[in-house]
């Protein structure tokens, strides 16, 4: 009798568990998405009807493949090539519309006032919780929210203030000057050469990161950069299938390799950090590199706030911040360098104007901090490059509770997309020449160029604006000044214009450029 009752109870429990699991699946893949779809449409937002599991992902992949398969003219109208799915959605459904990323709707915002609202309300529109595989690439400050973000921002800030940048300027010069020497060594007897500048500029930014992060050379950090590059490519491949339930848990070859790279990078950085900590304990002076400043600032935070385990950053936190600095600093800044050289090759009049300014300010001397701070034309050019070719194409935020945004109420469970490249190319915001290279629009600064609107945000905006913005801009000004002092450049006939979103915006086939020695 007891055995029979136990068996019956077991069957009942199994049935209950099965019903609960079934309900959760049905709710996740159908009831919840349809409820969110109804609520969004009630707010006047339009989008495609929800399709079970995949949403718009099949169409997105198809649209991107079609866009990439078509040859692109030598034009700066790059949105149809790299963001065609978002552009088509906006053209079809309106500027404030939504798309389906699997069972989750994502509202696209292009109105500067709404974008400003999202950027300012950092606690109401937190960062999207990244795919676990993406987290292996880099987390750190860029992905944190709430108190953890505030604490890390406070500790890291001293490493990026202007006084520290002044100290780091000789490092920028050393790395950039090494690049100039390499290029001069490649010149033929007629004083010219043809090269793909991409790997050189990537190595340049990698060298700067290694020197400013650890006081070491690129050679010491080479393995970390190479591993991060491989990891990034694998993650991009894996994410395309992440909407399949349970896919990320499968021990595929890609997943195993991504996790192994994560372990290798972590072990390398842990060894470098512990080496520095031991040196400090032995009485060595703190160095003015990122790690030294970070450890010093962290130590000060712990002294001021107490020894509670939640105060300051632990070893894991420091490793993640250095990983982020390695990844974000290298990728985004090298992209800025590459597209600047491509655009100045296509617009030699602006190249000459920039060179004239650099020679007027520095002559043949080493660029200094004050001079770099007052380069108006060079700054205008860099801003226009960032407008047309932003390294990061868009930002995403999530909504954890029903939020008022403009005259809409965005329901909890929806994501919000801020499409940087789409806004930067919007004719209603930038005029009929929005898709043309015209640095003159920044002649009176960003505020005047945007009419005070949030329509230019390559580094983000508001309280969470990128902490490394000045670091990147001063590095770019130093590199461009030295290149202009020594070379003129033009596009090679081998150059193929194919901007591609490979985590950041890069030229798919490299940037083949002809360099010529400048005789001053």
Coordinates of C-alpha atoms in Angstrom, one line a residue:
X1 CA 0.0 0.0 0.0
X2 CA 2.7 2.4 1.0
X3 CA 4.7 1.5 -2.1
X4 CA 1.7 2.2 -4.3
X5 CA 1.1 5.6 -2.6
X6 CA 4.8 6.5 -3.0
X7 CA 4.6 5.6 -6.7
X8 CA 1.4 7.7 -7.1
X9 CA 3.0 10.7 -5.4
X10 CA 6.1 10.3 -7.6
X11 CA 3.9 10.3 -10.7
X12 CA 2.0 13.4 -9.5
X13 CA 5.2 15.3 -8.7
X14 CA 6.5 14.4 -12.2
X15 CA 3.4 15.6 -13.8
X16 CA 3.5 18.9 -11.7
X17 CA 7.1 19.5 -12.7
X18 CA 6.3 18.8 -16.3
X19 CA 3.4 21.2 -16.3
X20 CA 5.4 23.9 -14.6
X21 CA 8.3 23.5 -17.1
X22 CA 5.9 23.4 -20.0
X23 CA 4.2 26.6 -18.8
X24 CA 7.5 28.3 -18.4
X25 CA 8.5 27.4 -22.0
X26 CA 5.1 28.5 -23.4
X27 CA 5.2 31.7 -21.4
X28 CA 8.8 32.5 -22.4
X29 CA 8.4 31.7 -26.1
X30 CA 4.9 32.8 -26.8
X31 CA 2.7 34.4 -24.1
X32 CA 5.2 36.9 -22.8
X33 CA 6.4 38.0 -26.3
X34 CA 2.8 38.4 -27.5
X35 CA 1.9 40.4 -24.4
X36 CA 4.9 42.7 -24.9
X37 CA 4.0 43.1 -28.6
X38 CA 0.5 44.2 -27.7
X39 CA 1.8 46.7 -25.1
X40 CA 4.3 48.2 -27.6
X41 CA 1.7 48.6 -30.3
X42 CA -0.6 50.3 -27.8
X43 CA 2.2 52.9 -27.4
X44 CA 2.1 53.5 -31.2
X45 CA 5.3 51.6 -31.9
X46 CA 5.3 49.3 -35.0
X47 CA 7.3 46.2 -35.8
X48 CA 7.0 42.8 -37.5
X49 CA 4.6 40.3 -35.8
X50 CA 6.4 38.0 -33.4
X51 CA 7.6 34.6 -34.8
X52 CA 8.2 31.9 -32.3
X53 CA 11.8 31.6 -31.0
X54 CA 13.6 33.3 -33.9
X55 CA 11.7 36.6 -34.1
X56 CA 13.4 38.7 -36.8
X57 CA 16.8 37.0 -36.5
X58 CA 16.5 35.0 -39.6
X59 CA 15.6 38.1 -41.6
X60 CA 18.4 40.0 -39.9
X61 CA 21.0 37.4 -40.9
X62 CA 19.6 37.2 -44.5
X63 CA 19.7 41.0 -44.8
X64 CA 23.2 41.3 -43.6
X65 CA 24.4 38.6 -45.9
X66 CA 22.8 40.2 -48.9
X67 CA 24.3 43.6 -48.0
X68 CA 27.8 42.1 -47.7
X69 CA 27.5 40.2 -51.0
X70 CA 27.1 43.5 -52.9
X71 CA 30.1 45.5 -53.9
X72 CA 30.2 48.9 -52.3
X73 CA 31.1 52.2 -54.0
X74 CA 33.8 54.4 -52.5
X75 CA 31.2 56.2 -50.4
X76 CA 30.7 57.2 -46.8
X77 CA 27.0 56.2 -46.9
X78 CA 27.8 53.0 -45.0
X79 CA 24.5 52.3 -43.2
X80 CA 23.0 50.2 -46.0
X81 CA 26.1 48.0 -45.9
X82 CA 26.6 47.5 -42.1
X83 CA 23.3 48.3 -40.5
X84 CA 20.8 47.4 -43.3
X85 CA 18.5 45.5 -41.0
X86 CA 17.9 48.4 -38.6
X87 CA 17.7 50.9 -41.5
X88 CA 15.0 48.7 -43.3
X89 CA 13.1 48.4 -40.0
X90 CA 13.1 52.2 -39.5
X91 CA 12.1 52.8 -43.1
X92 CA 9.3 50.4 -42.9
X93 CA 7.9 51.0 -39.4
X94 CA 9.1 54.5 -38.5
X95 CA 12.0 56.0 -36.5
X96 CA 10.7 54.7 -33.1
X97 CA 10.0 51.1 -34.0
X98 CA 10.9 47.7 -32.6
X99 CA 12.6 44.5 -33.8
X100 CA 12.6 41.0 -32.4
X101 CA 15.9 39.5 -31.2
X102 CA 14.5 36.0 -30.6
X103 CA 11.6 36.3 -28.1
X104 CA 12.8 39.7 -26.9
X105 CA 11.6 43.0 -28.6
X106 CA 14.1 45.8 -29.0
X107 CA 12.9 49.3 -29.4
X108 CA 15.0 51.4 -31.8
X109 CA 15.4 55.1 -30.7
X110 CA 16.6 57.8 -33.0
X111 CA 15.1 60.9 -31.4
X112 CA 17.9 62.8 -29.6
X113 CA 15.6 63.7 -26.7
X114 CA 14.7 60.1 -26.0
X115 CA 18.4 59.1 -26.4
X116 CA 19.4 61.8 -23.9
X117 CA 16.7 60.5 -21.5
X118 CA 18.1 57.0 -21.7
X119 CA 21.7 58.1 -21.2
X120 CA 20.8 60.3 -18.2
X121 CA 18.7 57.6 -16.4
X122 CA 21.5 55.2 -15.9
X123 CA 19.7 53.3 -13.1
X124 CA 16.4 53.1 -15.0
X125 CA 18.0 51.9 -18.2
X126 CA 20.8 49.6 -17.1
X127 CA 23.3 47.9 -19.4
X128 CA 22.0 44.8 -21.1
X129 CA 23.1 41.7 -19.3
X130 CA 25.6 40.3 -21.9
X131 CA 25.7 36.9 -23.3
X132 CA 27.8 34.7 -20.9
X133 CA 30.2 34.1 -23.8
X134 CA 30.6 37.8 -24.4
X135 CA 31.3 38.3 -20.7
X136 CA 34.4 36.1 -21.2
X137 CA 35.8 38.6 -23.6
X138 CA 35.6 41.6 -21.3
X139 CA 33.3 42.9 -18.5
X140 CA 34.7 45.6 -16.3
X141 CA 33.4 49.1 -16.0
X142 CA 31.6 49.1 -19.3
X143 CA 29.3 46.3 -18.3
X144 CA 28.6 47.1 -14.6
X145 CA 25.6 48.9 -13.1
X146 CA 24.6 50.4 -9.8
X147 CA 26.9 50.6 -6.9
X148 CA 29.6 48.4 -8.5
X149 CA 29.8 50.7 -11.5
X150 CA 30.0 53.8 -9.2
X151 CA 32.8 52.2 -7.1
X152 CA 34.9 51.1 -10.1
X153 CA 34.4 54.5 -11.9
X154 CA 35.6 56.2 -8.7
X155 CA 38.7 54.0 -8.4
X156 CA 39.6 54.1 -12.1
X157 CA 39.0 57.9 -12.7
X158 CA 42.5 59.0 -11.5
X159 CA 44.1 56.9 -14.2
X160 CA 42.4 58.9 -16.9
X161 CA 42.6 62.5 -15.7
X162 CA 44.5 65.1 -17.8
X163 CA 47.5 65.2 -15.4
X164 CA 48.0 61.4 -15.9
X165 CA 47.6 61.8 -19.6
X166 CA 50.4 64.4 -19.6
X167 CA 52.6 61.8 -17.9
X168 CA 51.6 59.2 -20.5
X169 CA 52.3 61.5 -23.5
X170 CA 56.0 60.4 -23.9
X171 CA 54.7 56.8 -24.1
X172 CA 52.4 57.8 -26.9
X173 CA 55.3 59.5 -28.7
X174 CA 57.6 56.5 -28.3
X175 CA 55.1 54.1 -29.7
X176 CA 54.2 56.4 -32.6
X177 CA 57.8 57.3 -33.4
X178 CA 58.6 53.5 -33.6
X179 CA 55.8 53.2 -36.2
X180 CA 57.3 56.1 -38.2
X181 CA 60.7 54.4 -38.2
X182 CA 59.2 51.2 -39.4
X183 CA 57.4 52.9 -42.3
X184 CA 60.5 54.9 -43.2
X185 CA 62.4 51.6 -43.4
X186 CA 59.9 50.3 -46.0
X187 CA 60.3 53.3 -48.4
X188 CA 61.8 52.5 -51.8
X189 CA 64.5 54.7 -53.4
X190 CA 61.8 57.1 -54.8
X191 CA 60.6 57.7 -51.2
X192 CA 57.3 55.8 -51.4
X193 CA 55.8 52.4 -50.5
X194 CA 52.5 50.7 -50.6
X195 CA 51.2 48.9 -47.4
X196 CA 48.1 47.8 -45.6
X197 CA 48.2 50.2 -42.7
X198 CA 45.7 48.1 -40.6
X199 CA 48.1 45.7 -38.9
X200 CA 50.6 48.5 -38.3
X201 CA 48.0 50.7 -36.6
X202 CA 46.7 47.8 -34.6
X203 CA 50.2 47.0 -33.4
X204 CA 50.6 50.7 -32.6
X205 CA 47.6 50.9 -30.3
X206 CA 48.5 47.5 -28.8
X207 CA 52.0 48.8 -28.0
X208 CA 50.5 51.9 -26.4
X209 CA 48.1 49.8 -24.3
X210 CA 50.9 47.5 -23.2
X211 CA 53.2 50.4 -22.2
X212 CA 50.5 52.4 -20.5
X213 CA 48.9 49.4 -18.8
X214 CA 52.0 47.6 -17.5
X215 CA 55.0 49.8 -18.5
X216 CA 55.9 47.0 -20.9
X217 CA 56.2 46.8 -24.6
X218 CA 53.8 45.3 -27.1
X219 CA 56.0 42.1 -27.3
X220 CA 55.1 41.3 -23.7
X221 CA 51.4 41.8 -24.3
X222 CA 51.3 40.3 -27.8
X223 CA 49.9 37.0 -26.7
X224 CA 47.0 38.6 -24.8
X225 CA 46.0 40.7 -27.9
X226 CA 46.2 37.7 -30.2
X227 CA 44.1 35.6 -27.9
X228 CA 41.5 38.4 -27.5
X229 CA 41.3 38.8 -31.3
X230 CA 40.7 35.0 -31.7
X231 CA 38.2 35.0 -28.9
X232 CA 36.3 37.9 -30.3
X233 CA 35.9 36.2 -33.7
X234 CA 34.7 33.0 -32.1
X235 CA 32.2 34.8 -29.9
X236 CA 30.7 36.7 -32.9
X237 CA 30.2 33.3 -34.5
X238 CA 28.7 31.7 -31.5
X239 CA 26.3 34.6 -30.6
X240 CA 24.5 34.2 -33.9
X241 CA 23.1 30.9 -32.5
X242 CA 22.6 32.0 -29.0
X243 CA 18.8 32.5 -29.4
X244 CA 18.5 28.7 -29.6
X245 CA 17.4 27.5 -26.1
X246 CA 20.3 25.8 -24.3
X247 CA 22.7 26.3 -27.2
X248 CA 25.2 28.2 -25.0
X249 CA 25.5 25.2 -22.7
X250 CA 26.5 22.7 -25.3
X251 CA 30.2 21.8 -25.2
X252 CA 30.9 22.8 -28.9
X253 CA 34.4 23.2 -30.2
X254 CA 33.9 27.0 -30.3
X255 CA 32.5 27.2 -26.8
X256 CA 35.4 25.1 -25.4
X257 CA 38.0 27.2 -27.2
X258 CA 36.4 30.5 -26.0
X259 CA 36.6 29.3 -22.4
X260 CA 40.1 28.1 -22.7
X261 CA 41.2 31.4 -24.1
X262 CA 39.5 33.1 -21.1
X263 CA 41.5 30.9 -18.7
X264 CA 44.8 31.6 -20.6
X265 CA 44.3 35.4 -20.6
X266 CA 43.3 35.5 -17.0
X267 CA 46.4 33.5 -15.9
X268 CA 48.7 35.8 -17.9
X269 CA 47.2 39.0 -16.4
X270 CA 47.1 37.4 -12.9
X271 CA 50.8 36.7 -13.1
X272 CA 51.6 40.3 -14.3
X273 CA 49.4 41.8 -11.5
X274 CA 50.9 39.7 -8.7
X275 CA 54.4 40.5 -9.9
X276 CA 53.6 44.2 -9.5
X277 CA 52.0 43.7 -6.1
X278 CA 55.1 41.8 -4.9
X279 CA 57.3 44.6 -6.2
X280 CA 55.3 47.2 -4.3
X281 CA 55.5 45.1 -1.1
X282 CA 59.2 45.0 -1.6
X283 CA 59.3 48.7 -1.4
X284 CA 59.5 49.6 -5.1
X285 CA 57.9 52.9 -6.1
X286 CA 54.5 52.8 -7.8
X287 CA 54.7 53.3 -11.6
X288 CA 52.6 55.9 -13.5
X289 CA 51.1 53.2 -15.7
X290 CA 47.4 52.1 -15.5
X291 CA 48.1 49.1 -13.3
X292 CA 50.2 51.2 -10.8
X293 CA 47.6 54.0 -10.7
X294 CA 44.8 51.4 -10.3
X295 CA 46.5 49.6 -7.5
X296 CA 47.3 52.9 -5.7
X297 CA 43.8 54.2 -6.1
X298 CA 42.3 51.0 -5.0
X299 CA 44.5 50.9 -1.9
X300 CA 43.5 54.5 -1.1
X301 CA 39.8 53.5 -1.5
X302 CA 40.2 50.7 1.0
X303 CA 42.0 52.9 3.5
X304 CA 39.3 55.5 3.3
X305 CA 36.3 53.3 3.2
X306 CA 37.4 50.5 5.5
X307 CA 38.4 46.9 5.1
X308 CA 35.0 45.4 4.4
X309 CA 35.1 42.8 1.6
X310 CA 32.8 45.0 -0.6
X311 CA 35.2 47.9 -0.4
X312 CA 37.7 48.4 -3.3
X313 CA 38.4 46.0 -6.1
X314 CA 39.6 42.4 -5.6
X315 CA 42.1 40.6 -7.9
X316 CA 39.3 39.4 -10.2
X317 CA 38.0 43.0 -10.6
X318 CA 41.4 44.3 -11.5
X319 CA 41.9 41.6 -14.0
X320 CA 38.6 42.4 -15.7
X321 CA 39.4 46.1 -15.9
X322 CA 42.8 45.4 -17.5
X323 CA 41.1 43.0 -19.9
X324 CA 38.6 45.7 -20.9
X325 CA 41.4 48.3 -21.3
X326 CA 43.3 45.9 -23.5
X327 CA 40.3 45.1 -25.7
X328 CA 38.4 48.3 -25.9
X329 CA 41.4 50.6 -26.0
X330 CA 43.1 48.7 -28.8
X331 CA 40.2 48.0 -31.0
X332 CA 38.4 51.3 -31.0
X333 CA 41.5 53.5 -31.2
X334 CA 43.0 51.5 -34.1
X335 CA 39.7 51.7 -36.0
X336 CA 39.8 55.5 -35.6
X337 CA 43.4 55.7 -36.9
X338 CA 42.6 53.5 -39.9
X339 CA 39.4 55.3 -41.0
X340 CA 41.2 58.7 -40.5
X341 CA 44.0 57.6 -42.9
X342 CA 41.4 56.3 -45.4
X343 CA 39.4 59.5 -45.4
X344 CA 42.4 61.8 -45.6
X345 CA 43.7 59.7 -48.5
X346 CA 40.4 60.4 -50.3
X347 CA 40.3 64.1 -49.4
X348 CA 43.8 65.4 -49.9
X349 CA 42.7 69.0 -49.4
X350 CA 41.9 68.2 -45.8
X351 CA 45.1 66.2 -45.4
X352 CA 47.0 69.3 -46.5
X353 CA 45.0 71.5 -44.1
X354 CA 45.8 69.2 -41.3
X355 CA 49.5 69.0 -42.2
X356 CA 49.8 72.8 -42.4
X357 CA 48.3 73.1 -38.9
X358 CA 50.6 70.5 -37.4
X359 CA 53.7 72.0 -39.0
X360 CA 52.6 75.5 -37.9
X361 CA 52.1 74.3 -34.3
X362 CA 55.0 71.9 -34.0
X363 CA 57.3 72.3 -37.0
X364 CA 59.5 69.1 -37.0
X365 CA 59.5 69.0 -33.2
X366 CA 57.9 66.4 -30.9
X367 CA 54.2 67.2 -30.3
X368 CA 53.5 68.4 -26.8
X369 CA 50.4 68.4 -24.6
X370 CA 49.5 72.0 -25.0
X371 CA 50.0 71.9 -28.8
X372 CA 47.9 68.8 -29.2
X373 CA 45.1 70.4 -27.1
X374 CA 44.9 73.3 -29.5
X375 CA 44.9 71.4 -32.8
X376 CA 41.6 72.7 -34.2
X377 CA 41.6 71.2 -37.7
X378 CA 42.9 67.8 -36.6
X379 CA 40.2 67.7 -33.9
X380 CA 37.5 68.6 -36.5
X381 CA 38.7 65.8 -38.7
X382 CA 38.8 63.2 -35.9
X383 CA 35.2 64.1 -34.9
X384 CA 34.0 63.8 -38.5
X385 CA 35.7 60.4 -38.8
X386 CA 34.0 59.3 -35.6
X387 CA 30.7 60.6 -36.9
X388 CA 30.9 58.7 -40.2
X389 CA 32.7 55.6 -39.0
X390 CA 32.0 55.1 -35.2
X391 CA 33.9 52.1 -33.9
X392 CA 30.9 50.9 -32.0
X393 CA 27.7 50.8 -34.2
X394 CA 25.2 51.0 -31.4
X395 CA 24.4 50.6 -27.7
X396 CA 21.7 48.6 -26.0
X397 CA 19.9 49.1 -22.7
X398 CA 17.3 47.0 -20.9
X399 CA 14.1 47.9 -19.0
X400 CA 13.6 46.1 -15.7
X401 CA 10.4 47.9 -14.8
X402 CA 7.8 49.8 -16.8
X403 CA 9.4 53.1 -17.7
X404 CA 8.1 56.4 -19.0
X405 CA 10.1 57.6 -22.0
X406 CA 8.8 60.7 -23.8
X407 CA 5.1 60.1 -24.4
X408 CA 5.6 56.3 -24.3
X409 CA 5.6 53.8 -21.6
X410 CA 8.2 51.1 -22.3
X411 CA 7.1 47.8 -20.5
X412 CA 9.5 45.8 -18.4
X413 CA 11.3 43.0 -20.4
X414 CA 11.9 45.2 -23.5
X415 CA 15.4 46.2 -24.7
X416 CA 16.2 49.7 -26.0
X417 CA 18.6 50.2 -28.9
X418 CA 20.6 53.4 -29.5
X419 CA 21.9 53.0 -33.1
X420 CA 24.9 55.3 -33.1
X421 CA 25.7 54.9 -36.8
X422 CA 22.1 55.5 -37.9
X423 CA 21.8 58.7 -35.8
X424 CA 25.2 59.9 -37.1
X425 CA 24.0 59.6 -40.7
X426 CA 20.5 61.0 -40.2
X427 CA 19.8 63.7 -42.7
X428 CA 17.2 65.3 -40.6
X429 CA 19.8 65.8 -37.9
X430 CA 22.9 66.6 -40.0
X431 CA 21.6 68.0 -43.2
X432 CA 21.6 66.8 -46.8
X433 CA 25.4 66.2 -46.6
X434 CA 25.0 63.8 -43.7
X435 CA 26.7 61.0 -45.7
X436 CA 29.6 63.2 -46.8
X437 CA 32.9 63.9 -45.2
X438 CA 32.8 67.5 -44.1
X439 CA 34.9 68.3 -40.9
X440 CA 33.8 71.9 -41.3
X441 CA 30.6 71.1 -39.5
X442 CA 32.7 70.8 -36.3
X443 CA 34.5 74.1 -36.7
X444 CA 32.7 75.6 -33.7
X445 CA 32.7 72.4 -31.6
X446 CA 30.4 69.5 -31.0
X447 CA 27.6 71.5 -29.3
X448 CA 27.2 73.9 -32.3
X449 CA 27.4 71.0 -34.8
X450 CA 24.6 69.1 -33.0
X451 CA 22.6 72.2 -32.1
X452 CA 22.8 71.0 -28.5
X453 CA 21.1 67.7 -29.3
X454 CA 22.4 64.2 -28.4
X455 CA 23.1 63.3 -32.0
X456 CA 26.8 62.6 -31.8
X457 CA 27.8 60.0 -29.2
X458 CA 30.7 57.8 -30.5
X459 CA 31.9 57.5 -26.9
X460 CA 28.4 57.3 -25.4
X461 CA 27.0 60.2 -23.4
X462 CA 26.0 61.4 -20.0
X463 CA 27.3 60.0 -16.7
X464 CA 28.5 56.8 -18.4
X465 CA 30.4 58.4 -21.2
X466 CA 33.6 56.4 -22.0
X467 CA 36.2 57.0 -19.4
X468 CA 39.0 56.5 -22.0
X469 CA 37.7 59.2 -24.4
X470 CA 40.5 61.7 -23.7
X471 CA 43.1 58.9 -23.8
X472 CA 41.9 57.8 -27.2
X473 CA 41.7 61.3 -28.6
X474 CA 45.2 62.4 -27.4
X475 CA 46.7 59.2 -28.8
X476 CA 45.0 59.8 -32.1
X477 CA 46.2 63.4 -32.3
X478 CA 49.8 62.3 -31.5
X479 CA 49.8 59.6 -34.1
X480 CA 48.2 61.7 -36.8
X481 CA 50.5 64.6 -36.1
X482 CA 53.6 62.5 -36.5
X483 CA 52.3 60.8 -39.6
X484 CA 51.5 64.1 -41.2
X485 CA 55.0 65.5 -40.3
X486 CA 56.7 62.6 -42.2
X487 CA 54.3 61.3 -44.9
X488 CA 51.7 62.2 -47.4
X489 CA 49.4 59.3 -48.3
X490 CA 46.8 58.2 -50.9
X491 CA 44.6 55.2 -51.5
X492 CA 46.2 52.3 -53.4
X493 CA 44.4 50.9 -56.4
X494 CA 44.3 47.7 -54.3
X495 CA 42.1 49.3 -51.7
X496 CA 38.5 47.8 -51.6
X497 CA 36.0 49.8 -49.6
X498 CA 34.1 47.4 -47.4
X499 CA 33.3 48.6 -43.9
X500 CA 32.4 45.6 -41.8
X501 CA 31.0 45.1 -38.2
X502 CA 33.6 42.7 -36.7
X503 CA 32.8 43.6 -33.0
X504 CA 34.0 47.1 -34.0
X505 CA 33.8 48.8 -37.4
X506 CA 36.8 47.7 -39.5
X507 CA 37.7 47.6 -43.2
X508 CA 37.0 44.0 -44.2
X509 CA 39.9 43.8 -46.7
X510 CA 42.4 46.1 -44.9
X511 CA 43.4 49.6 -45.8
X512 CA 46.0 49.6 -48.6
X513 CA 47.6 53.0 -48.8
X514 CA 50.6 54.5 -50.7
X515 CA 52.9 56.4 -48.4
X516 CA 55.3 59.1 -49.7
X517 CA 58.0 60.8 -47.6
X518 CA 57.3 64.5 -47.0
X519 CA 60.3 66.8 -47.5
X520 CA 60.0 69.8 -45.3

